[in-house]
Structures are given as structure tokens and as C-alpha cells.
Coordinates of C-alpha atoms in Angstrom, one line a residue:
M1 CA 14.0 11.5 24.4
K2 CA 12.3 8.8 25.6
Q3 CA 9.1 11.2 24.8
L4 CA 10.7 11.8 21.4
S5 CA 11.3 8.0 20.4
R6 CA 7.8 6.8 21.8
Q7 CA 6.0 9.5 19.4
S8 CA 8.5 8.4 16.6
V9 CA 7.0 4.8 17.1
L10 CA 3.5 5.6 17.3
T11 CA 4.0 7.4 13.9
T12 CA 5.3 4.3 12.2
I13 CA 2.9 1.8 14.1
K14 CA 0.1 4.1 12.7
E15 CA 1.2 3.8 9.2
W16 CA 2.0 -0.1 8.7
V17 CA -1.1 -0.6 11.0
L18 CA -3.2 1.5 8.1
I19 CA -1.5 -0.4 5.5
T20 CA -2.5 -3.5 6.8
L21 CA -6.2 -2.7 7.7
G22 CA -6.1 -1.1 3.7
I23 CA -5.1 -4.4 2.6
L24 CA -7.3 -6.3 4.4
I25 CA -9.5 -4.0 3.0
Y26 CA -8.8 -4.3 -1.0
T27 CA -8.7 -8.6 -0.9
A28 CA -12.2 -8.6 1.4
G29 CA -13.8 -6.9 -1.4
W30 CA -12.2 -9.1 -4.0
S31 CA -12.6 -12.3 -1.8
I32 CA -16.4 -11.7 -1.1
F33 CA -17.9 -9.9 -3.9
L34 CA -15.8 -10.0 -7.0
T35 CA -14.3 -13.3 -7.2
P36 CA -17.3 -15.5 -6.6
N37 CA -19.5 -13.8 -8.9
N38 CA -16.2 -14.6 -11.4
L39 CA -16.4 -11.1 -11.7
V40 CA -13.1 -9.5 -13.4
G41 CA -11.1 -5.7 -12.6
G42 CA -8.1 -4.4 -14.1
G43 CA -4.7 -4.8 -12.5
V44 CA -2.4 -7.9 -11.6
S45 CA -5.6 -8.3 -9.6
G46 CA -7.7 -8.8 -12.9
I47 CA -5.2 -10.9 -14.8
S48 CA -5.0 -13.2 -11.4
A49 CA -8.9 -13.4 -10.9
I50 CA -9.2 -14.5 -15.0
I51 CA -6.1 -17.2 -14.4
Q52 CA -8.4 -18.5 -11.4
Y53 CA -11.5 -19.1 -13.4
A54 CA -9.8 -20.4 -16.2
T55 CA -7.6 -23.1 -14.4
G56 CA -8.7 -22.9 -10.7
I57 CA -5.8 -21.9 -9.4
K58 CA -6.2 -19.4 -6.6
M59 CA -5.1 -15.7 -7.4
G60 CA -3.1 -15.3 -4.5
F61 CA -0.5 -17.0 -5.7
T62 CA -0.4 -15.9 -9.5
Y63 CA -1.0 -12.2 -7.7
L64 CA 2.4 -13.0 -5.7
V65 CA 4.4 -14.4 -9.2
I66 CA 3.6 -11.4 -11.2
N67 CA 4.5 -8.8 -8.7
V68 CA 7.6 -10.0 -8.1
I69 CA 8.6 -10.1 -11.6
L70 CA 7.1 -7.1 -12.2
L71 CA 9.3 -5.7 -9.1
I72 CA 12.5 -7.3 -10.4
I73 CA 12.6 -5.4 -13.9
S74 CA 11.6 -2.1 -12.4
V75 CA 14.8 -2.3 -10.6
F76 CA 16.8 -2.3 -13.3
I77 CA 14.8 -0.1 -15.3
I78 CA 13.7 2.4 -12.7
G79 CA 15.7 1.5 -9.8
P80 CA 14.5 0.2 -6.5
K81 CA 11.7 3.0 -5.9
F82 CA 9.5 0.4 -3.8
G83 CA 10.4 0.0 -0.7
A84 CA 9.8 -1.9 2.4
K85 CA 6.0 -1.2 2.7
T86 CA 5.2 -2.1 -0.9
I87 CA 6.5 -5.4 -0.6
Y88 CA 5.0 -6.2 2.7
A89 CA 1.6 -4.9 1.0
I90 CA 1.9 -7.4 -2.1
I91 CA 2.8 -10.2 0.3
L92 CA -0.1 -10.0 2.6
A93 CA -2.3 -9.5 -0.3
S94 CA -1.5 -12.1 -2.0
I95 CA -1.8 -14.5 1.1
C96 CA -5.1 -12.4 2.0
L97 CA -6.9 -13.2 -1.4
N98 CA -6.0 -17.0 -0.7
M99 CA -6.9 -17.1 2.9
F100 CA -10.2 -15.3 2.5
Q101 CA -11.4 -17.6 -0.2
T102 CA -10.7 -20.6 1.1
Y103 CA -12.0 -20.5 5.1
L104 CA -14.4 -17.5 4.4
P105 CA -17.4 -19.1 5.2
K106 CA -20.1 -20.3 3.0
E107 CA -23.2 -18.4 4.1
I108 CA -21.3 -15.4 4.2
I109 CA -20.6 -15.6 0.4
E110 CA -24.2 -16.8 0.0
N111 CA -25.6 -13.5 1.6
L112 CA -23.9 -10.8 0.5
A113 CA -22.4 -11.6 -2.9
F114 CA -24.7 -13.9 -5.0
S115 CA -28.5 -12.2 -2.7
N116 CA -27.2 -9.3 -4.2
G117 CA -26.5 -10.0 -7.6
K118 CA -23.4 -9.0 -9.8
F119 CA -24.3 -5.3 -10.3
L120 CA -24.6 -4.3 -6.8
C121 CA -21.8 -6.5 -6.0
S122 CA -19.5 -5.1 -8.6
L123 CA -20.1 -1.3 -6.9
I124 CA -19.2 -2.4 -3.4
G125 CA -16.5 -4.5 -4.4
G126 CA -14.6 -1.8 -6.2
A127 CA -15.6 0.5 -3.8
M128 CA -13.9 -1.7 -0.7
A129 CA -11.2 -2.0 -2.9
G130 CA -10.0 1.5 -4.2
F131 CA -10.9 2.4 0.0
G132 CA -8.2 0.1 0.6
I133 CA -5.6 0.7 -2.1
G134 CA -5.8 4.1 -0.9
M135 CA -5.6 4.1 2.9
S136 CA -2.4 1.8 1.0
I137 CA -1.4 4.5 -0.5
S138 CA -1.5 7.2 1.8
Q139 CA 0.3 5.4 4.2
G140 CA 3.8 5.0 1.3
G141 CA 2.2 1.2 0.8
S142 CA 1.4 0.4 -2.5
T143 CA -0.3 -3.1 -4.6
G144 CA 2.5 -3.3 -7.0
G145 CA 0.8 -4.3 -10.1
T146 CA -0.1 -2.0 -13.4
D147 CA 1.7 0.9 -11.3
I148 CA 5.4 -0.5 -12.3
V149 CA 4.4 -0.7 -15.8
A150 CA 2.8 2.4 -15.5
L151 CA 6.4 4.2 -14.4
I152 CA 8.9 2.1 -16.3
Y153 CA 6.8 2.9 -19.8
T154 CA 6.3 6.6 -18.8
K155 CA 10.1 6.4 -17.8
Y156 CA 10.6 6.5 -22.0
H157 CA 7.3 8.2 -23.4
N158 CA 5.9 11.3 -22.1
V159 CA 2.4 10.2 -21.6
S160 CA 0.7 10.2 -17.7
P161 CA 0.6 7.0 -15.6
G162 CA -2.7 7.5 -15.4
K163 CA -3.7 6.9 -19.2
V164 CA -1.3 4.0 -19.4
I165 CA -3.4 2.1 -16.6
L166 CA -6.5 2.9 -17.6
L167 CA -5.9 1.3 -21.2
M168 CA -4.2 -1.6 -19.8
D169 CA -6.9 -2.3 -17.7
V170 CA -9.4 -2.0 -20.4
F171 CA -6.9 -4.7 -22.5
I172 CA -6.9 -6.6 -18.8
I173 CA -10.9 -7.1 -18.4
A174 CA -11.4 -7.4 -22.5
S175 CA -8.9 -10.2 -22.4
S176 CA -10.7 -12.0 -20.4
L177 CA -13.9 -12.9 -22.9
L178 CA -10.9 -14.8 -25.3
V179 CA -10.1 -17.1 -21.4
P180 CA -12.0 -19.6 -21.2
S181 CA -14.0 -19.1 -17.5
F182 CA -15.1 -21.7 -15.1
D183 CA -17.6 -21.0 -12.0
A184 CA -17.1 -22.4 -8.8
N185 CA -19.2 -25.9 -10.5
G186 CA -16.9 -25.9 -12.9
Q187 CA -19.6 -25.2 -15.9
A188 CA -18.3 -23.2 -18.5
L189 CA -19.6 -19.6 -18.4
P190 CA -21.6 -18.7 -21.8
F191 CA -20.1 -15.8 -24.3
V192 CA -23.1 -13.7 -23.5
E193 CA -22.3 -13.8 -19.4
K194 CA -19.0 -13.4 -20.0
F195 CA -19.5 -9.9 -22.4
T196 CA -22.1 -8.7 -18.8
T197 CA -19.0 -9.7 -17.1
V198 CA -17.2 -7.4 -19.1
V199 CA -19.2 -4.6 -18.4
Y200 CA -19.3 -5.2 -15.0
G201 CA -15.4 -4.8 -14.6
M202 CA -15.3 -1.2 -16.5
I203 CA -18.0 -0.4 -13.8
I204 CA -15.8 -2.3 -11.2
V205 CA -12.4 0.0 -12.4
T206 CA -14.5 3.1 -12.6
V207 CA -15.5 2.7 -8.7
C208 CA -12.3 1.8 -7.8
G209 CA -10.3 4.4 -9.4
N210 CA -12.6 7.4 -8.1
V211 CA -12.5 5.6 -4.7
C212 CA -9.3 5.8 -4.4
D213 CA -9.0 9.0 -5.9
I214 CA -11.3 10.5 -3.7
Y215 CA -9.6 9.1 -0.5
L216 CA -6.2 10.0 -1.7
A217 CA -7.4 13.6 -2.2
G218 CA -8.7 13.6 1.6
S219 CA -5.9 12.3 3.2
K220 CA -3.5 14.5 1.1
Q221 CA -5.0 17.9 2.5
S222 CA -2.6 19.5 3.6
V223 CA -2.6 22.4 6.3
Q224 CA 0.0 25.1 7.7
I225 CA 1.3 25.2 11.4
F226 CA 2.5 28.7 13.5
I227 CA 3.6 28.4 16.7
L228 CA 4.5 30.5 18.9
S229 CA 7.2 29.0 22.0
K230 CA 9.9 29.5 24.0
K231 CA 10.3 25.9 23.6
Y232 CA 10.6 26.2 19.5
E233 CA 14.3 24.3 19.6
E234 CA 13.1 21.6 21.3
I235 CA 9.8 21.5 19.5
A236 CA 11.6 22.1 16.2
D237 CA 13.8 19.2 16.9
M238 CA 10.4 16.8 17.5
I239 CA 8.4 17.8 14.5
V240 CA 11.8 17.5 11.8
S241 CA 12.5 13.7 14.2
D242 CA 9.2 12.3 14.7
F243 CA 7.1 13.5 11.7
H244 CA 10.0 13.8 9.7
R245 CA 8.5 17.4 8.2
G246 CA 10.8 20.6 7.6
V247 CA 10.4 23.1 9.9
T248 CA 11.0 27.2 8.7
V249 CA 11.7 29.8 11.7
L250 CA 10.7 32.9 10.9
D251 CA 12.2 36.3 13.1
G252 CA 9.2 38.3 14.5
E253 CA 8.5 41.0 17.1
G254 CA 5.6 41.0 19.6
W255 CA 4.4 44.1 18.4
Y256 CA 2.6 44.8 22.8
T257 CA 5.7 43.6 24.6
K258 CA 8.4 45.0 21.5
Q259 CA 10.6 41.7 22.3
S260 CA 11.8 39.6 19.8
L261 CA 10.6 36.3 19.3
S262 CA 11.2 33.4 17.2
V263 CA 8.2 31.7 15.1
L264 CA 7.6 28.2 13.8
M265 CA 6.0 27.1 10.4
V266 CA 5.2 23.5 9.7
L267 CA 3.3 22.7 7.0
T268 CA 2.0 18.9 7.2
R269 CA -0.8 16.3 6.0
K270 CA -4.4 17.1 8.0
T271 CA -4.2 13.5 9.5
D272 CA -0.8 14.2 11.0
V273 CA -2.4 16.9 12.8
N274 CA -4.0 15.9 15.9
M275 CA -0.7 14.1 16.8
M276 CA 1.0 16.2 15.9
L277 CA -0.4 19.1 18.4
R278 CA -0.5 16.5 20.9
A279 CA 3.6 16.5 20.7
I280 CA 3.8 19.9 20.8
K281 CA 1.4 20.8 23.9
R282 CA 3.7 18.1 25.8
V283 CA 6.4 19.6 25.1
D284 CA 5.4 23.2 26.1
P285 CA 1.4 23.3 27.6
D286 CA 2.2 27.4 27.2
S287 CA 2.5 27.3 23.5
F288 CA 0.6 29.2 21.1
L289 CA -0.5 27.4 17.7
T290 CA -2.8 28.7 15.0
I291 CA -4.0 26.5 12.2
S292 CA -5.2 27.3 9.0
S293 CA -5.7 25.5 5.6
V294 CA -3.7 25.2 2.4
A295 CA -4.9 25.4 -1.3
G296 CA -2.0 23.6 -2.3
V297 CA 1.8 22.1 -1.4
Y298 CA 4.2 20.8 -3.8
G299 CA 7.1 19.9 -3.1
R300 CA 9.6 17.4 -1.0
G301 CA 7.1 15.1 0.8
F302 CA 4.2 17.2 -0.5
D303 CA 3.0 16.9 -3.9
T304 CA 5.1 16.9 -7.4
L305 CA 3.8 19.8 -9.8
K306 CA 3.6 18.3 -13.1
L307 CA 4.8 20.6 -15.8
N308 CA 4.1 19.5 -19.4
K309 CA 7.3 19.1 -21.6
K310 CA 7.7 20.9 -24.5
S311 CA 8.5 18.9 -27.8

């Protein structure tokens, strides 16, 4: 029982650590590469950046306020779908966005942000933001933002959330043309430079979305494990309680021995395989295991199979 509790604790710690690391990467991308160059992205971060460039209010404050408002609205419309990890990610991101901009040495900004130019900073900052978001989402966290608006809208309209988010991102980035923008020295940016900022913003959104999708595609790869063990009941209990994965018990017969046996079949994410195998071997070092990749797993705890609704 102590071993089971230890394994469950380790899994939980891993999830929270990866969410924290993802948020740190996400906010570092914004603070080091994007905001020093007055660049704009999509989502609530993009809105917060526009407000910061126009008023000087650090984007962390605006980011927190907008997300809190959206979370409250979502609770009344679509129910409490966002848990403690999402709230933690939003609060941590708000703090980091302000802390990084305040305490990062100017030498780092000079060498990384200004020396590399806006185009390269758009690529690096967008990639870091997408990687951080993907890492957070893969562990059950979320940076909230326009995802919440998309969920609210798609509840009443048969439109994919991705299309809604894309349209909002385009609108947010384009709106930067209508809002006054000032650099770190207080100089107003000319219209031509603001127009190039919109172009860079589209690049940032594209890079961020693709990197996030690539990360999630890798983290969501699933595997199928067959386990043969005399201690199959103990192993099954451990997998259910510690890894929160379903276990199917199959009846089998050893053709050579002519003895009946029970085979466990488990479907899990590829990222959890190593920890699960070590846990199984701790329960029964003599267990026999086979692992194979599966093309797609749809159902509770995995992906959702989306069907087109017929009118």
C-alpha cells in the first residue's frame, strides 16, 4: 500500500512540475522575445500585450483579470470544466509575465531580443509559447484565455473551436492597428511599423499553434500493454489507483502448459509507459510484458471521436 501511494504521489508531482515548466517556457518566450520588440500574438496574451504597449500596465495584471472574468462567465454557461490545474496555470503565468519583465537583466534582452531582429524573435518566441502551452495542456493544465470563449461559442453553434480561436486571434492582432502603441522609451510607433507588427503577429500565431500541435501529437501517442503475471490482481489494482487507467482482464490458456491464465490489457499514453513498467516490475519482477503502439484510442481518458452533426 505504501508503494502504491508513493507511485501515485510521484505521478501527481510529475504533472504539476511539467505544468510549471510549461508556463515558465511560455512566459519566458513572451518576456524575452516578444514584448521587448512590441510584438503581438493571439489570445488573452495578445490583448494584454496591446494594452501594455498603449498604457504601460504590465500584461500580467490584464492577463489575470481577463482570465478571471472569462472563468466566472464559463462557470455559469458551460459549468465548472476548468479545475485546479487551469487556475494554477493562469495565476502562475500572470505572476511570471510581470516578474520576467521586471527582473530579467537588460543584457539578456539586448543580446536575445534586439540583436536577433523581429522576424527571428517572432519564430523563437512563438515556438516557446507553443511548446509551453502544449506541455501544460498535456498534463491537464490550460492557460485559459480564448479557449474559454471558443467553448462557450461552440456550445450553441456547430463550429469547431479551432476555427473560433483562429478568427479571434486574427481579430486581436489586427486590432493593434487601431490602438496607440509606445516602445520602452515612450515613443509612439508609426503606422508602418504597426502594420509589420500585424504581419509578425500572424507568424507568431502560426508558429505557436503548430508547435503546440506537434507537442500534443507526440505526448498523446498511446500504447497497448499486455501483462502476464500470477499477481495480476495486485498489478491491476495498482494501475487503476496510481495511473488512473482502465484494465481489462482476459481469460487465456498457455498452449504448451495447458494451464489457464489471466492476461491484463492496458491502454495508456506513451509518456507514462516507463513509470508504469517500473511499477509493474516492482509488484512482480517475473511478469511477462508486451508493448505495441496503437494508431488511435478514443474514449474516456483518451481522445474524443468527433462526428459531424447532421442538420
